[in-house]
Every structure is written in C-alpha cells, then in structure tokens.
Coordinates of C-alpha atoms in Angstrom, one line a residue:
X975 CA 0.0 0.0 0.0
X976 CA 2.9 2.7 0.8
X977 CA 4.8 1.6 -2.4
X978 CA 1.4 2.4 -4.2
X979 CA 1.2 5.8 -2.5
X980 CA 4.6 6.4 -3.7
X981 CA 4.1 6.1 -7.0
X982 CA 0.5 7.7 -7.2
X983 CA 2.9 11.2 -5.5
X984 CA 5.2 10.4 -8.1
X985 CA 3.3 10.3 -11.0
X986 CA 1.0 13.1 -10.3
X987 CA 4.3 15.4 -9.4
X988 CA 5.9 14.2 -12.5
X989 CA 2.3 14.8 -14.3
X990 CA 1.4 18.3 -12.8
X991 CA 5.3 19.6 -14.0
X992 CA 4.1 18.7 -17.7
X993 CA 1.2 20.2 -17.1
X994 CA 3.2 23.8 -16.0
X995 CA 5.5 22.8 -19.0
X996 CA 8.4 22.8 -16.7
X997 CA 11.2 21.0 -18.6
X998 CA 12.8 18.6 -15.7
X999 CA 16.1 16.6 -15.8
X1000 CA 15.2 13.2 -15.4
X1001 CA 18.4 12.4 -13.8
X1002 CA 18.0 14.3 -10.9
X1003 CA 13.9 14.4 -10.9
X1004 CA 12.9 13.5 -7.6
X1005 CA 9.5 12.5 -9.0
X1006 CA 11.0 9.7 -11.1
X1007 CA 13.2 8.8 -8.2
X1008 CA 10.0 8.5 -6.1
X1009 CA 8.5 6.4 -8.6
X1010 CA 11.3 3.9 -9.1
X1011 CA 11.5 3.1 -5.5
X1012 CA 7.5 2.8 -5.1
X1013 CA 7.4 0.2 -8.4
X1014 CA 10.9 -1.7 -6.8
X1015 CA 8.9 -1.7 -3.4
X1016 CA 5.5 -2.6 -4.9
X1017 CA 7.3 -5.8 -6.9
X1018 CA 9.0 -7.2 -3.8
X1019 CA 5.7 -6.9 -1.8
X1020 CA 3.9 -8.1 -4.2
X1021 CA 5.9 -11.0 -4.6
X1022 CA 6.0 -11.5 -0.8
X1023 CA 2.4 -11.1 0.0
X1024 CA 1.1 -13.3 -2.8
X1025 CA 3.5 -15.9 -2.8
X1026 CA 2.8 -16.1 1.2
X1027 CA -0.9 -16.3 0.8
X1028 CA -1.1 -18.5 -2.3
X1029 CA 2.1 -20.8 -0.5
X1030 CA 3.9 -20.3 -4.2
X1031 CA 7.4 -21.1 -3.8
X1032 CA 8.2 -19.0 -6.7
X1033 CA 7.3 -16.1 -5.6
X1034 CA 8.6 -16.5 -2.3
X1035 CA 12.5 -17.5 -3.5
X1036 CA 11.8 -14.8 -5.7
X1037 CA 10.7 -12.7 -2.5
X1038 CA 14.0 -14.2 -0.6
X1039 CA 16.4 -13.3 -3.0
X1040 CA 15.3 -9.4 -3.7
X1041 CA 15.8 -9.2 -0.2
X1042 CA 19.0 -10.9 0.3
X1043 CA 20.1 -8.5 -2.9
X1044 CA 19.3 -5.4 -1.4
X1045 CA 20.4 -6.2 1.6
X1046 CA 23.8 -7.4 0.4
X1047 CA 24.1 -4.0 -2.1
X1048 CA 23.6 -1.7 1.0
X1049 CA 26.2 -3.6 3.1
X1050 CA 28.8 -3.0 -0.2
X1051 CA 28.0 0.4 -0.2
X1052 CA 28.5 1.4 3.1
X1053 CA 31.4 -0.6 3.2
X1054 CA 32.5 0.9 0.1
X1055 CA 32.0 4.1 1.4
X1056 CA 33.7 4.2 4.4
X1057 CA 36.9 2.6 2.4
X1058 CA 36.8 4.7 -0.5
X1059 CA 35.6 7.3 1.2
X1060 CA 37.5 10.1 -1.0
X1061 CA 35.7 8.4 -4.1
X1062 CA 32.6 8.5 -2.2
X1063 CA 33.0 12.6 -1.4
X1064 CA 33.7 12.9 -5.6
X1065 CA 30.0 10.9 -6.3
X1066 CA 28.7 13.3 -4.1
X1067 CA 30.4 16.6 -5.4
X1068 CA 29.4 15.3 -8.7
X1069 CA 25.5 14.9 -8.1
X1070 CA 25.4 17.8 -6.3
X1071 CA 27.1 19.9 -8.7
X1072 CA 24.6 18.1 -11.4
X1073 CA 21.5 19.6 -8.7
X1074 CA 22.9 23.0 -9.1
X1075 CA 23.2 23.0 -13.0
X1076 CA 19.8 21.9 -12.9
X1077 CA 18.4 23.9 -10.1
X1078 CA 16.3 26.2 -11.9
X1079 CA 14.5 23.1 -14.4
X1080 CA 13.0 21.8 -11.7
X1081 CA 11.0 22.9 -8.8
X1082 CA 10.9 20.1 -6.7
X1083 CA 14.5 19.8 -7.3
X1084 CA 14.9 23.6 -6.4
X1085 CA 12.7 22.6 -3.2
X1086 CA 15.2 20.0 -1.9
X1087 CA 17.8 21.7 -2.6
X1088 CA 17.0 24.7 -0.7
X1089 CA 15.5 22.7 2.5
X1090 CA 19.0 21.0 2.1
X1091 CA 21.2 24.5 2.8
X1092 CA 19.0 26.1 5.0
X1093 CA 19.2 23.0 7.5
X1094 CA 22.8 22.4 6.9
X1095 CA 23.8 26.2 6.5
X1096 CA 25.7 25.7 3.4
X1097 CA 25.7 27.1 0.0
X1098 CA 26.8 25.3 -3.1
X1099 CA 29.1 22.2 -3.2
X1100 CA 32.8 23.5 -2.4
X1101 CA 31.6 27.0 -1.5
X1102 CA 29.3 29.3 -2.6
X1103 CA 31.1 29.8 -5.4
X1104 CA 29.3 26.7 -7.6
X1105 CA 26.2 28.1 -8.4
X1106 CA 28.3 29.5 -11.0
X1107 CA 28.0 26.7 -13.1
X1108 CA 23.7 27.3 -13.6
X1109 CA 23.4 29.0 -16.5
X1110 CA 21.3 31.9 -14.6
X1111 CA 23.6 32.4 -11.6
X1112 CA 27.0 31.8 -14.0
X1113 CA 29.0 35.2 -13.2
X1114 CA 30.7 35.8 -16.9
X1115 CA 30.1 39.1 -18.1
X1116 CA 28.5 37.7 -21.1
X1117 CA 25.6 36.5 -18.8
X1118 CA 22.6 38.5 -19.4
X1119 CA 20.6 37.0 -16.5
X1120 CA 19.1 39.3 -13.9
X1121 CA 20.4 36.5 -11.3
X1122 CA 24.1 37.3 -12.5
X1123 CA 26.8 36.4 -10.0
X1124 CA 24.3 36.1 -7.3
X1125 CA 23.0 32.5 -4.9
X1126 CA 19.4 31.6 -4.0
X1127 CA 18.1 32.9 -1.1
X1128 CA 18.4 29.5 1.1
X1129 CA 22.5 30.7 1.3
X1130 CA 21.5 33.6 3.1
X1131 CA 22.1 34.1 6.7
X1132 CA 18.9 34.1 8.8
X1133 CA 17.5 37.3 10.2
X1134 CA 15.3 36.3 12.7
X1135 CA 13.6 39.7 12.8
X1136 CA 12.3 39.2 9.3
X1137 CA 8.8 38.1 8.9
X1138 CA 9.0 38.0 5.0
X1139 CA 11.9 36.3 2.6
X1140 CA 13.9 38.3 1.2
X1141 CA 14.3 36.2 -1.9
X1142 CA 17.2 38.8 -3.8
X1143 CA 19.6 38.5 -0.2
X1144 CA 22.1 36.6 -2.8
X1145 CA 22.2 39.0 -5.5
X1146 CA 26.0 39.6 -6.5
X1147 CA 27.3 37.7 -3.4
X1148 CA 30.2 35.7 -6.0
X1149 CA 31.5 38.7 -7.1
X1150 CA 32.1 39.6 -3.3
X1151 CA 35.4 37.8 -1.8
X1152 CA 34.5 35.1 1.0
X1153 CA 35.1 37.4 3.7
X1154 CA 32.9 40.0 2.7
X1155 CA 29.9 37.7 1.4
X1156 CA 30.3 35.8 4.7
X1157 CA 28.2 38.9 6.4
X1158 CA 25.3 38.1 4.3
X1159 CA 25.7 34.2 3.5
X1160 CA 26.6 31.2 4.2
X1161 CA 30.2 30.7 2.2
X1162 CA 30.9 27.1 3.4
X1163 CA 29.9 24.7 0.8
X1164 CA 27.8 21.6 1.5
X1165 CA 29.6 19.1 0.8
X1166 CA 32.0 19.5 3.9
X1167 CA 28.9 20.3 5.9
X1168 CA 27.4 17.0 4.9
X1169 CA 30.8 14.6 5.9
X1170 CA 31.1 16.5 9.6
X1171 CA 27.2 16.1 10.3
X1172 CA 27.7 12.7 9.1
X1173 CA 30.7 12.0 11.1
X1174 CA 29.2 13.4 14.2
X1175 CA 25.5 11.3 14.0
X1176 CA 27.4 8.2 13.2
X1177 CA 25.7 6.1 16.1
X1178 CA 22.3 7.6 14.4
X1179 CA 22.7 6.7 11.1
X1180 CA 23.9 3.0 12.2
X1181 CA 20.1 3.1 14.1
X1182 CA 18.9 3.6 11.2
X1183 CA 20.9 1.5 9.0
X1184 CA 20.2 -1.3 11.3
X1185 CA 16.6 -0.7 11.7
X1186 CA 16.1 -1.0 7.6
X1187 CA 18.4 -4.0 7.5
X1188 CA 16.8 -6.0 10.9
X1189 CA 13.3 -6.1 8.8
X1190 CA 14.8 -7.5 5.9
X1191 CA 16.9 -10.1 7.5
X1192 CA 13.8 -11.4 9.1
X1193 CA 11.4 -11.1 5.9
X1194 CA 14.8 -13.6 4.4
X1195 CA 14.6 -15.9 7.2
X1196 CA 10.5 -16.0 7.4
X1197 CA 10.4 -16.9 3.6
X1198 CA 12.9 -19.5 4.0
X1199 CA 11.0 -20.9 7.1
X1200 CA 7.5 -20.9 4.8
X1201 CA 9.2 -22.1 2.0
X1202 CA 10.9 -25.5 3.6
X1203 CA 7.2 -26.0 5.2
X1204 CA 5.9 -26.1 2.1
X1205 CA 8.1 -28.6 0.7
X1206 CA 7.7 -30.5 3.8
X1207 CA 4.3 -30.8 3.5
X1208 CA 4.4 -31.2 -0.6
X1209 CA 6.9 -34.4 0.3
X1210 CA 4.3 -35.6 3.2
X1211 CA 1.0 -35.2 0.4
X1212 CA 3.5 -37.3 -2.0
X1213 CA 4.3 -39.8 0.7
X1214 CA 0.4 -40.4 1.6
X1215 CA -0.8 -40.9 -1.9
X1216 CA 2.2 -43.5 -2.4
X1217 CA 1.1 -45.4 0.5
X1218 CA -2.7 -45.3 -0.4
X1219 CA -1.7 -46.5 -3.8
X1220 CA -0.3 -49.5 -2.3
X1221 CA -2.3 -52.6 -2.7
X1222 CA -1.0 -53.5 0.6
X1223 CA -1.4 -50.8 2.4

C-alpha cells in the first residue's frame, strides 16, 4: 500500500510539471526517483504477499532473493564508502554539482535543494562559489541573467527579525570575496557540511541503518522458514498418496 502511495505522489508530481511545462532533468527528478522506488517496493511486496498467501514457492525464492540483494548491495556500499571514502565525497560533489546545473528546471529539485542548505547552513558544493555553473547564476560578463553572480536565497544568513523572505539577499554575493559575502551568507559549501554532520551522527545513522536491514533479515529468514514448510508438507502429500496406492497398504 505505501509503495502504491509512492508512485501515485510520483506520477501526479511528475504529471502536474508537464502540465506547468516545466522541462525537468530526469536524472536528478525526484519525481522519477520516487517512482522507481515505489514500483521496486511494490514488486518485492507483491511477490512476498502473494507468494505467502497462495504458498507459491516462486514467488517467495523470488521474495527471498530481492531481499537478500538489497540487503547485500547496502552492506557493499556502506562498506564501500567508508573505504573509499575520498571516491565516495567525488559521487557526491558530482550529483550535487549536477542539482545545481539543474536547479532552476526543476521545482521540486529547487525545493530539496533549498531545504538542504537552510538546515545544513551551506551554499553550493565546495563554496558558494558553484552556483556559477547554472546557467542563470553563471557570473561571466557575457551573462545577461538578472540572477548574475548572485546565490538563491536558502544561502542567506537568517535574520530572525524578518517576517517575510527576502528572496534577492544573494544578489552579487560571487562577485564579493568570502570574507565580505560571509556577512550576508553562508560561504561554506555543503559538501563538507554533509561529511562532519555525518561524522558526528554516526551512532544515528547506524540506528537507522540497522533498523532498515533487521526487517529485511527477518522477511529472508520468514520466507525461507514458509518455503521449507511447504516442501515438507508437498513431500508428506506425495508420501500419503504413495502409501494409499499400495495394494498393501
């Protein structure tokens, strides 16, 4: 049912964008993100479910072995991660830096990306500096965008005193050195931000890691229980009608 619900928001987000004729990146669409994971979700479920109510062994090894997959996969990457963890930080510099190219294609991209630096207090991937590469904030003489040189307003510092955005606080901050734009913004980029709140919520993020893995471990072993009862009692139905066909039985 949630993997459902996830696709319905996913669809109709990716639906109501063609309907505003937004033109979105589907590389970095959260829509079609949300709607991958819903249809993955709903096909493992499905398998689950069914194969559990109808006692289908097919289903369920198929059930068993998505599982085991995914489970497997996560434990690469987070091993992965914390070995290569300089290759790791270039993935990440890379999608982000692919968000900010993007970041005026897409609003609900533009929506997760400012939620992102206003709760990590960032701007940018490296600094503040990046959103030179979208083609509105680019800071080249040549650009004839009203948005020139300047960052969105989620890089500005928070003035609690303000009861409206001021949504141009960024305009011409990367033409200002960092010590100047630091008065107004937020000049660390997020990117370094990300790796120390990650480095200082490690014992959360294993909580978390182990509460997704704990449910999948047992959905593995449940399946496997169900499925060598089924075969048990497929052998035992074979046994019976072997004995009944005995004449001597």
């Amino acid at each position: 049912v949630i993997s459902m619900v996830m696709v319905a928001v996913g669809v109709y987000a990716r639906l109501l964008k063609h309907a505003e004729a937004a033109v979105a990146c589907l590389a970095v669409d959260p829509a079609i993100l949300l709607v991958m994971v819903g249809v993955l979700t709903f096909l493992i479920t499905f398998c689950g479910c069914v194969g559990s109510l109808r006692e289908n062994i097919c289903l369920l090894q198929l059930f068993s072995v998505c599982l085991t997959i995914i489970f497997l996969l996560q434990l690469a990457a987070g091993v992965l991660g914390f070995v290569f963890s300089d290759k790791a930080r270039g993935k990440v510099s890379e999608i982000i830096n692919g968000a900010i190219v993007h970041y005026r294609d897409d609003l609900d991209l533009q929506n997760l990306i400012d939620f992102g630096q206003k709760e990590f207090s960032c701007c940018g991937g490296v600094s503040y500096k990046d959103w030179s590469q979208n083609m509105y904030f680019n800071c080249t003489a040549t650009n004839p965008s009203r948005e020139r040189c300047s960052v969105p307003f989620s890089c500005c510092l928070h003035d609690s005193s303000q009861a409206v955005i001021n949504t141009m606080c960024g305009h011409g901050m990367q033409a200002r050195g960092y010590l100047e734009a630091s008065a107004f913004i937020h000049t660390n980029g997020c990117i370094d931000k990300l790796v120390n709140w990650t480095h200082s919520n490690l014992f959360l993020l294993g909580g978390i890691t182990l509460g997704l893995a704990l449910p999948q471990l047992v959905g593995i072993v449940l399946a496997q229980l169900l499925i060598n009862q089924i075969r048990d009692q497929i052998k035992l139905q074979l046994y019976n009608q072997q004995h009944r066909a005995d004449p001597w039985y």
